[in-house]
Amino acid sequence: MPDRFFVPTLPDSGERVELAPAEAAHAVRVLRIRPGTNVELLDGVGARARAEVVEASANRRQVRTICRVLERETAPAPALNIRVYLAPPRSKALLRIVRQTVELGVSRLSLVQTRYTVDRPSPAFFVRARAEAVAALKQSGNPRLPKFDPVQTFGRAIAQAAEPGYFGTAPDQTGPAPVRHRARTGPIAVWIGPEGGFAPEEHSQLLGRGLTPVTLGYWTLRVDTAVTALLGWLLGPSI
Amino acid sequence: MPDRFFVPTLPDSGERVELAPAEAAHAVRVLRIRPGTNVELLDGVGARARAEVVEASANRRQVRTICRVLERETAPAPALNIRVYLAPPRSKALLRIVRQTVELGVSRLSLVQTRYTVDRPSPAFFVRARAEAVAALKQSGNPRLPKFDPVQTFGRAIAQAAEPGYFGTAPDQTGPAPVRHRARTGPIAVWIGPEGGFAPEEHSQLLGRGLTPVTLGYWTLRVDTAVTALLGWLLGPSI
C-alpha cells in the first residue's frame, strides 16, 4: 500500500505537484521517502492519483517534496450521500466522530444545538476538525472530505432539513420502533441527539418531518457510539 | 434518572449493602449524595435494584455509603449473545472499544493475536479494562459486564470457535460479499482483524469455519470504527 498524501489541487496525469510544507516534512523526515517512490495523492473533493516522487529534499531552510502524477482519476461518489446532524459532545469525542465519519464516507456534518446539548465547539474546533479529517482521509483512502456546517439551532436545522432518514432514540424513549425503509442510494440524514436524548418536542418535530426512530441495542449509548453504530447499520448489507 | 453504582454482590430487597470505598467516595464527595436519595445498583452479572441511601458519611479516616435495597430484579439476558474476537489495537483505542462493547451489550471479548497484530496488551490492561467496563456499566445502565478472555493466538481461537457469525473485511479484500443470514437471537461472533486486515490464510480459516465476511462502507476502517459499526449493523432493525 503506497503512502498517501493530501494535495488541495491535484493536476492532470504527467503534471507535477509540490506537497505543502507539513506534508513534505512528514514525507521526508518521518517516512524518509526518496525520489522514485510511488505514492497516492488525494485532493479531498474526489480525485486521487498514483504519483511518483521526483524530488525529496531537506535542508535547514526548507523541506520539499515534488511528485509527478502518473494516473489521475475521480473516484465514484458513494451511493449513499449521508448527512449527519449531530448534537456535539466534547471536543475530544467530537474529533473522533469527525475521523470516523471520514472512514465511513459521510458527505456532510452539521452540528446542531438541541435543548439538552451541553457542549458548543469553539471556532478553533473547525480548524482542528479539518486537520483530523485530512488525517483520516489519508489513513482510510476516502478521497472526499466531509463538508462542515457551522453550529445551528435545532429549530433552524429541522425547518430546512430536506433529506429523508433516521434519528437515534434511547431504548426507553420509544420502545422498539418500526423502521419503514432503508434507502441504499441518494441523500439520507442521520440525526444523533446529546447524551440526554432529544427533548420531547424535538422528538415530535423529527417524527413530523418523516424521520424514522432507530434504537440500537438495549442501553444508553454515548454520542460517539451512537453515530458510528447507526452509520454501520445504514452501510451494512441488508438481508 | 437516579445515579448508578456498582456493587459486586447485590442482596435481596429489604437488605443493606455498603458501597466499596471508591464508589462511596464518588457518591459522597463528588455527587454529594445524602441519606434518603434513591439510586440504582448494578452487580455486573445481570441484577439491578432500586435502592435508598441510608447512610452517607465522610471523615478523615473513611467514607461510607450504605444503601437499602428497595426492589431487586434480574434483567432479561439480551437476545443476541455477542462474542467479539478482536485483534487488539493500542491500549487507548482498546479501552474505548471496551466501553463501547458494554454500551452495546457484548457478552464476551476475546483478544486474538493475528499475523498482522502489532499491539499486545500488558497484564495491567485487564485491570484498566475492568474499571472502564464498570464505568460504562454505570453510564449505560447495562447490568452485565463482558467476560474478558486472555490474549490467545488466532490459530487457537479459530480452532475452538463454535459460534456462527461475521468477520470484518476491507472493501478491497473481497468486494461486496454476500451475507447469508442475520441471526436475531442466540450466540453470535464478530471477528475484527488488525489495521492490516486478516492475513490470507486467516481469511480462509474464517471462511472455512462458516463465518461470513462483512464490508462496511468503501474505505479502510480503523479497528475501533470497525467494531462499533459492525455491532451497530448486527443490532439494528432489519428490513
Coordinates of C-alpha atoms in Angstrom, one line a residue:
Chain A
M1 CA 0.0 0.0 0.0
P2 CA 1.7 3.3 -1.0
D3 CA 1.8 6.2 1.4
R4 CA -1.0 8.7 0.9
F5 CA -0.7 12.5 0.8
F6 CA -3.2 15.3 0.7
V7 CA -2.9 17.9 -2.1
P8 CA -5.6 20.6 -2.3
T9 CA -5.2 20.8 -6.1
L10 CA -4.4 17.6 -8.0
P11 CA -3.2 18.3 -11.6
D12 CA -3.6 16.0 -14.6
S13 CA -1.5 13.0 -15.4
G14 CA 2.0 13.9 -16.4
E15 CA 2.0 17.2 -14.4
R16 CA 4.0 17.9 -11.3
V17 CA 2.6 19.0 -7.9
E18 CA 4.5 20.1 -4.7
L19 CA 3.4 18.9 -1.3
A20 CA 2.5 21.6 1.3
P21 CA 5.3 22.1 3.9
A22 CA 3.7 19.9 6.6
E23 CA 3.1 17.0 4.2
A24 CA 6.5 17.4 2.7
A25 CA 8.1 17.3 6.2
H26 CA 6.2 14.2 7.1
A27 CA 7.2 12.5 3.8
V28 CA 10.9 13.4 4.0
R29 CA 11.6 13.4 7.8
V30 CA 9.2 10.7 9.1
L31 CA 8.6 8.4 6.2
R32 CA 12.1 9.1 4.7
I33 CA 10.6 9.0 1.2
R34 CA 13.1 9.2 -1.7
P35 CA 12.8 10.1 -5.4
G36 CA 11.4 7.2 -7.3
T37 CA 8.9 6.2 -4.6
N38 CA 5.3 5.6 -5.7
V39 CA 2.7 7.5 -3.6
E40 CA -1.0 8.1 -3.7
L41 CA -2.4 11.7 -3.8
L42 CA -5.9 12.7 -2.6
D43 CA -7.5 16.1 -3.1
G44 CA -10.4 15.9 -0.7
V45 CA -13.0 16.5 -3.3
G46 CA -13.0 13.1 -5.0
A47 CA -9.8 13.0 -7.1
R48 CA -7.0 10.6 -6.5
A49 CA -3.8 9.7 -8.3
R50 CA -0.9 7.4 -8.4
A51 CA 2.2 9.5 -8.4
E52 CA 6.0 9.2 -8.3
V53 CA 8.2 11.3 -6.1
V54 CA 10.7 13.2 -8.3
E55 CA 12.2 15.4 -5.7
A56 CA 12.6 14.9 -1.9
S57 CA 15.0 17.2 -0.2
A58 CA 15.5 18.8 3.2
N59 CA 17.9 21.4 4.4
R60 CA 17.8 23.9 7.3
R61 CA 15.6 26.3 5.5
Q62 CA 13.0 24.1 3.8
V63 CA 11.7 20.7 3.0
R64 CA 10.5 20.0 -0.5
T65 CA 8.6 17.1 -2.0
I66 CA 7.6 17.2 -5.6
C67 CA 5.5 14.5 -7.2
R68 CA 4.7 13.7 -10.8
V69 CA 1.2 12.5 -11.4
L70 CA 1.1 9.1 -13.2
E71 CA -2.6 8.4 -13.3
R72 CA -5.3 10.7 -12.0
E73 CA -8.9 9.6 -11.6
T74 CA -12.1 10.8 -10.0
A75 CA -13.4 8.2 -7.5
P76 CA -17.1 7.4 -8.0
A77 CA -19.3 9.2 -5.4
P78 CA -20.6 6.9 -2.7
A79 CA -24.1 5.6 -3.5
L80 CA -25.4 6.9 -0.2
N81 CA -25.0 10.7 0.3
I82 CA -25.0 10.7 4.1
R83 CA -25.5 13.9 6.1
V84 CA -25.1 13.6 9.9
Y85 CA -26.9 16.1 12.1
L86 CA -25.2 15.9 15.5
A87 CA -25.6 17.4 18.9
P88 CA -21.9 18.0 19.6
P89 CA -20.3 16.1 22.5
R90 CA -17.0 17.4 24.0
S91 CA -14.2 18.3 21.6
K92 CA -12.2 15.1 22.1
A93 CA -15.2 12.8 21.3
L94 CA -16.2 15.1 18.5
L95 CA -12.9 14.9 16.8
R96 CA -13.1 11.1 17.0
I97 CA -16.5 11.3 15.4
V98 CA -15.0 13.5 12.6
R99 CA -12.4 10.9 12.0
Q100 CA -14.9 8.1 11.9
T101 CA -17.3 9.9 9.6
V102 CA -14.5 10.2 7.1
E103 CA -13.7 6.5 7.4
L104 CA -17.4 5.7 6.8
G105 CA -17.8 8.1 3.9
V106 CA -20.2 10.7 5.4
S107 CA -20.7 13.7 3.0
R108 CA -21.7 16.4 5.4
L109 CA -21.6 17.0 9.2
S110 CA -24.0 19.6 10.6
L111 CA -23.7 20.4 14.3
V112 CA -27.0 21.2 16.0
Q113 CA -27.7 22.9 19.3
T114 CA -30.6 20.9 20.8
R115 CA -32.3 21.7 24.1
Y116 CA -30.2 19.2 26.1
T117 CA -26.9 20.0 24.2
V118 CA -24.2 20.8 26.7
D119 CA -21.1 21.5 24.7
R120 CA -20.6 24.1 22.0
P121 CA -17.5 23.8 19.9
S122 CA -15.3 26.9 19.6
P123 CA -14.4 28.4 16.2
A124 CA -11.0 26.8 16.7
F125 CA -12.6 23.4 16.7
F126 CA -13.3 23.6 12.9
V127 CA -9.6 24.1 12.2
R128 CA -8.8 21.0 14.3
A129 CA -11.7 19.1 12.7
R130 CA -10.3 19.8 9.2
A131 CA -6.9 18.6 10.2
E132 CA -8.4 15.4 11.8
A133 CA -10.5 14.9 8.6
V134 CA -7.4 15.2 6.4
A135 CA -5.5 12.7 8.6
A136 CA -8.5 10.3 8.3
L137 CA -8.6 10.8 4.5
K138 CA -5.0 9.6 4.2
Q139 CA -5.5 6.7 6.6
S140 CA -8.8 5.5 5.1
G141 CA -8.2 6.2 1.4
N142 CA -11.5 8.1 1.2
P143 CA -10.8 10.9 -1.3
R144 CA -13.6 13.2 -0.1
L145 CA -13.6 15.4 2.9
P146 CA -17.0 16.0 4.5
K147 CA -18.5 19.5 4.4
F148 CA -18.7 21.0 7.9
D149 CA -21.6 23.3 8.6
P150 CA -21.4 25.9 11.4
V151 CA -23.3 25.2 14.6
Q152 CA -27.0 26.0 14.1
T153 CA -30.1 25.6 16.3
F154 CA -32.2 22.5 16.2
G155 CA -35.2 24.6 15.1
R156 CA -33.4 26.1 12.1
A157 CA -31.9 22.8 11.1
I158 CA -35.1 20.8 11.2
A159 CA -37.0 23.6 9.4
Q160 CA -34.6 23.4 6.5
A161 CA -33.9 19.6 6.5
A162 CA -34.9 18.1 3.2
E163 CA -33.3 14.6 3.4
P164 CA -35.2 11.5 4.5
G165 CA -33.5 9.5 7.2
Y166 CA -33.3 8.3 10.7
F167 CA -32.8 9.5 14.2
G168 CA -31.3 7.7 17.2
T169 CA -33.5 7.1 20.2
A170 CA -32.8 5.6 23.6
P171 CA -34.4 2.2 24.2
D172 CA -36.6 3.6 27.0
Q173 CA -37.7 6.6 24.9
T174 CA -39.9 4.8 22.4
G175 CA -39.5 1.0 22.7
P176 CA -38.6 -1.0 19.6
A177 CA -39.8 1.3 16.7
P178 CA -40.8 0.1 13.3
V179 CA -38.4 1.1 10.6
R180 CA -40.1 1.9 7.3
H181 CA -37.4 1.5 4.7
R182 CA -33.7 1.6 4.3
A183 CA -32.6 3.6 1.3
R184 CA -29.5 2.3 -0.4
T185 CA -28.9 5.3 -2.6
G186 CA -29.4 9.0 -2.7
P187 CA -29.4 11.6 0.1
I188 CA -30.0 10.4 3.6
A189 CA -29.8 12.0 7.1
V190 CA -28.8 10.6 10.4
W191 CA -29.8 12.7 13.5
I192 CA -28.0 12.0 16.7
G193 CA -29.0 13.8 19.9
P194 CA -27.0 14.6 23.0
E195 CA -26.4 12.2 26.0
G196 CA -29.8 13.3 27.4
G197 CA -31.5 12.5 24.1
F198 CA -33.8 14.7 22.1
A199 CA -36.3 16.7 24.1
P200 CA -39.9 15.6 23.6
E201 CA -40.8 18.5 21.3
E202 CA -37.7 17.8 19.2
H203 CA -38.7 14.1 19.0
S204 CA -42.1 15.2 17.7
Q205 CA -40.6 17.5 15.1
L206 CA -38.3 14.7 13.9
L207 CA -41.3 12.4 13.5
G208 CA -43.2 15.2 11.9
R209 CA -40.5 15.6 9.2
G210 CA -40.9 11.9 8.4
L211 CA -37.7 10.8 10.0
T212 CA -37.7 7.2 11.5
P213 CA -36.5 6.5 15.0
V214 CA -33.9 3.8 15.4
T215 CA -32.8 2.1 18.6
L216 CA -29.6 0.2 18.7
G217 CA -29.2 -2.3 21.5
Y218 CA -30.7 -2.1 24.9
W219 CA -28.8 0.5 26.8
T220 CA -27.9 4.2 26.8
L221 CA -25.2 4.9 24.2
R222 CA -22.7 7.7 24.3
V223 CA -22.9 10.1 21.3
D224 CA -19.8 8.7 19.6
T225 CA -21.0 5.1 19.9
A226 CA -24.5 6.1 18.6
V227 CA -23.1 7.8 15.5
T228 CA -20.7 5.0 14.5
A229 CA -23.2 2.2 15.3
L230 CA -26.0 3.9 13.3
L231 CA -23.8 4.5 10.3
G232 CA -22.7 0.9 10.5
W233 CA -26.3 -0.2 10.5
L234 CA -27.0 2.1 7.5
L235 CA -24.0 1.0 5.5
G236 CA -24.2 -2.7 6.2
P237 CA -25.6 -5.3 3.8
S238 CA -29.3 -5.9 4.1
I239 CA -31.0 -9.2 4.3
Chain B
M1 CA -32.5 9.3 36.2
P2 CA -31.1 8.1 39.5
D3 CA -27.3 7.8 39.9
R4 CA -26.0 4.3 39.3
F5 CA -23.5 2.4 41.4
F6 CA -21.7 -0.9 41.0
V7 CA -21.8 -3.5 43.8
P8 CA -20.2 -6.9 43.3
T9 CA -22.9 -8.5 45.4
L10 CA -26.4 -7.3 45.3
P11 CA -28.6 -8.6 48.2
D12 CA -32.3 -9.1 48.2
S13 CA -34.9 -6.4 48.6
G14 CA -35.0 -5.1 52.2
E15 CA -31.3 -5.9 52.8
R16 CA -28.5 -3.4 53.2
V17 CA -25.3 -3.2 51.1
E18 CA -22.3 -1.0 51.6
L19 CA -20.6 0.6 48.6
A20 CA -16.9 -0.1 48.0
P21 CA -14.6 2.8 49.1
A22 CA -14.1 4.3 45.6
E23 CA -17.8 4.2 44.8
A24 CA -18.6 5.6 48.3
A25 CA -16.1 8.4 47.8
H26 CA -17.6 9.3 44.4
A27 CA -21.1 9.2 45.9
V28 CA -20.4 11.4 48.9
R29 CA -17.6 13.7 47.7
V30 CA -18.5 14.2 44.0
L31 CA -22.2 13.7 43.8
R32 CA -22.8 14.8 47.4
I33 CA -25.4 12.2 47.9
R34 CA -27.3 12.3 51.2
P35 CA -29.4 9.7 53.1
G36 CA -32.9 9.4 51.5
T37 CA -31.6 9.7 47.9
N38 CA -32.8 7.0 45.5
V39 CA -30.0 5.3 43.5
E40 CA -29.7 2.3 41.1
L41 CA -27.4 -0.6 41.9
L42 CA -25.9 -2.9 39.3
D43 CA -23.9 -6.1 40.1
G44 CA -22.3 -6.7 36.7
V45 CA -23.9 -10.2 36.3
G46 CA -27.4 -9.1 35.4
A47 CA -29.0 -8.0 38.7
R48 CA -30.1 -4.4 39.3
A49 CA -32.0 -2.7 42.1
R50 CA -33.7 0.5 43.1
A51 CA -32.2 1.4 46.4
E52 CA -32.2 4.1 49.0
V53 CA -29.2 5.6 50.6
V54 CA -29.5 5.2 54.4
E55 CA -26.0 6.3 55.4
A56 CA -23.6 8.7 53.7
S57 CA -20.8 10.0 55.8
A58 CA -17.2 11.1 55.3
N59 CA -14.5 11.9 57.8
R60 CA -10.7 11.9 57.6
R61 CA -10.4 8.2 58.0
Q62 CA -13.2 6.8 55.9
V63 CA -16.1 7.4 53.5
R64 CA -19.1 5.2 53.9
T65 CA -22.2 4.9 51.8
I66 CA -24.8 2.3 52.8
C67 CA -27.9 1.5 50.7
R68 CA -31.1 -0.4 51.5
V69 CA -32.3 -2.4 48.5
L70 CA -35.9 -1.5 47.7
E71 CA -36.6 -3.6 44.6
R72 CA -34.2 -6.1 43.1
E73 CA -34.6 -7.8 39.8
T74 CA -32.6 -9.7 37.2
A75 CA -32.6 -8.0 33.8
P76 CA -33.5 -10.3 30.9
A77 CA -30.4 -11.5 29.1
P78 CA -30.0 -9.8 25.7
A79 CA -31.5 -11.9 22.8
L80 CA -28.2 -11.8 21.0
N81 CA -25.3 -13.3 22.9
I82 CA -22.4 -11.5 21.2
R83 CA -18.8 -12.5 21.4
V84 CA -16.2 -10.2 19.9
Y85 CA -12.9 -11.7 18.7
L86 CA -10.6 -8.8 18.3
A87 CA -7.0 -8.1 17.2
P88 CA -6.2 -5.6 19.9
P89 CA -5.3 -2.0 18.8
R90 CA -3.3 0.3 21.1
S91 CA -4.4 0.5 24.7
K92 CA -6.3 3.8 24.4
A93 CA -8.4 2.7 21.4
L94 CA -8.8 -0.7 23.1
L95 CA -10.2 0.8 26.3
R96 CA -12.7 2.8 24.2
I97 CA -13.8 -0.4 22.5
V98 CA -14.3 -2.0 25.9
R99 CA -16.5 0.9 26.9
Q100 CA -18.5 0.7 23.7
T101 CA -18.9 -3.1 23.9
V102 CA -20.6 -2.6 27.3
E103 CA -22.9 0.1 25.9
L104 CA -23.8 -2.2 23.0
G105 CA -24.3 -5.3 25.2
V106 CA -21.5 -7.6 24.2
S107 CA -21.2 -10.7 26.4
R108 CA -17.6 -11.6 25.8
L109 CA -14.4 -10.0 24.5
S110 CA -11.6 -12.3 23.3
L111 CA -8.3 -10.7 22.2
V112 CA -6.6 -12.6 19.4
Q113 CA -3.0 -12.4 18.2
T114 CA -3.3 -12.5 14.4
R115 CA -0.4 -12.5 12.0
Y116 CA -0.6 -8.7 11.4
T117 CA -1.4 -7.8 15.0
V118 CA 1.0 -5.1 16.2
D119 CA 0.0 -4.4 19.8
R120 CA -0.2 -6.8 22.7
P121 CA -1.9 -5.6 25.8
S122 CA 0.0 -5.9 29.1
P123 CA -1.5 -7.8 32.0
A124 CA -2.2 -4.4 33.6
F125 CA -4.5 -3.7 30.7
F126 CA -7.1 -6.1 32.1
V127 CA -7.3 -4.2 35.3
R128 CA -7.9 -0.9 33.5
A129 CA -10.4 -2.7 31.1
R130 CA -12.4 -3.9 34.1
A131 CA -12.5 -0.3 35.5
E132 CA -13.5 1.1 32.1
A133 CA -16.2 -1.6 31.8
V134 CA -17.6 -0.8 35.3
A135 CA -17.7 2.9 34.4
A136 CA -19.6 2.1 31.1
L137 CA -22.0 -0.2 33.1
K138 CA -23.0 2.7 35.3
Q139 CA -23.2 5.2 32.4
S140 CA -25.2 2.9 30.0
G141 CA -27.4 1.0 32.5
N142 CA -26.3 -2.4 31.2
P143 CA -26.2 -4.6 34.3
R144 CA -23.8 -7.2 32.7
L145 CA -20.0 -6.8 32.4
P146 CA -18.5 -8.7 29.5
K147 CA -16.3 -11.6 30.2
F148 CA -12.6 -10.9 29.2
D149 CA -10.5 -13.7 27.8
P150 CA -6.7 -13.6 28.0
V151 CA -4.9 -13.0 24.7
Q152 CA -4.7 -16.1 22.6
T153 CA -3.4 -16.9 19.2
F154 CA -5.6 -16.7 16.2
G155 CA -5.0 -20.4 15.5
R156 CA -6.1 -21.5 18.9
A157 CA -9.2 -19.1 18.9
I158 CA -10.4 -20.3 15.5
A159 CA -9.9 -24.0 16.3
Q160 CA -12.2 -23.6 19.4
A161 CA -14.7 -21.1 17.9
A162 CA -18.1 -22.6 18.0
E163 CA -20.3 -19.5 17.4
P164 CA -21.7 -18.6 13.9
G165 CA -21.1 -15.1 12.9
Y166 CA -19.3 -12.5 10.9
F167 CA -15.9 -11.1 10.2
G168 CA -14.9 -7.6 9.0
T169 CA -13.1 -7.3 5.7
A170 CA -11.7 -4.3 3.9
P171 CA -13.6 -3.3 0.7
D172 CA -10.6 -4.1 -1.5
Q173 CA -10.1 -7.5 0.1
T174 CA -13.2 -9.3 -1.2
G175 CA -15.5 -6.8 -2.9
P176 CA -19.1 -6.7 -1.7
A177 CA -19.7 -10.1 -0.2
P178 CA -23.0 -11.9 0.1
V179 CA -24.3 -12.1 3.6
R180 CA -26.2 -15.3 4.2
H181 CA -28.3 -14.6 7.2
R182 CA -28.6 -12.3 10.2
A183 CA -29.4 -14.1 13.4
R184 CA -31.6 -12.2 15.8
T185 CA -31.1 -14.5 18.8
G186 CA -28.6 -16.9 20.3
P187 CA -24.8 -16.9 20.3
I188 CA -23.1 -14.9 17.6
A189 CA -19.4 -14.0 16.9
V190 CA -17.9 -10.8 15.4
W191 CA -14.3 -11.1 14.3
I192 CA -12.4 -7.9 13.8
G193 CA -8.8 -8.0 12.5
P194 CA -6.0 -5.5 12.9
E195 CA -5.4 -2.4 10.7
G196 CA -3.7 -4.5 8.1
G197 CA -6.6 -6.9 7.9
F198 CA -6.6 -10.7 8.4
A199 CA -3.8 -12.5 6.6
P200 CA -4.9 -14.6 3.6
E201 CA -4.7 -17.9 5.5
E202 CA -6.7 -16.4 8.4
H203 CA -9.3 -15.2 5.9
S204 CA -9.5 -18.8 4.6
Q205 CA -9.8 -20.2 8.0
L206 CA -12.6 -17.8 8.9
L207 CA -14.5 -18.8 5.8
G208 CA -13.8 -22.4 6.5
R209 CA -15.5 -22.1 9.9
G210 CA -18.6 -20.8 8.1
L211 CA -18.2 -17.2 9.2
T212 CA -19.5 -14.5 6.8
P213 CA -17.4 -11.6 5.6
V214 CA -19.0 -8.2 6.0
T215 CA -17.7 -4.9 4.5
L216 CA -19.0 -1.6 5.8
G217 CA -18.6 1.4 3.6
Y218 CA -16.0 1.9 0.9
W219 CA -12.8 2.7 2.8
T220 CA -10.3 1.3 5.3
L221 CA -11.7 1.4 8.8
R222 CA -9.7 1.7 12.0
V223 CA -10.3 -1.1 14.4
D224 CA -12.4 0.9 16.8
T225 CA -14.6 2.1 14.0
A226 CA -15.0 -1.4 12.6
V227 CA -16.1 -2.9 15.9
T228 CA -18.7 -0.3 16.7
A229 CA -20.0 -0.1 13.1
L230 CA -20.3 -3.9 12.8
L231 CA -22.1 -4.2 16.2
G232 CA -24.5 -1.4 15.0
W233 CA -25.2 -3.3 11.9
L234 CA -25.8 -6.5 13.9
L235 CA -28.1 -4.8 16.5
G236 CA -30.1 -2.6 14.2
P237 CA -33.6 -3.4 13.0
S238 CA -33.8 -5.5 9.8
I239 CA -35.9 -4.7 6.8

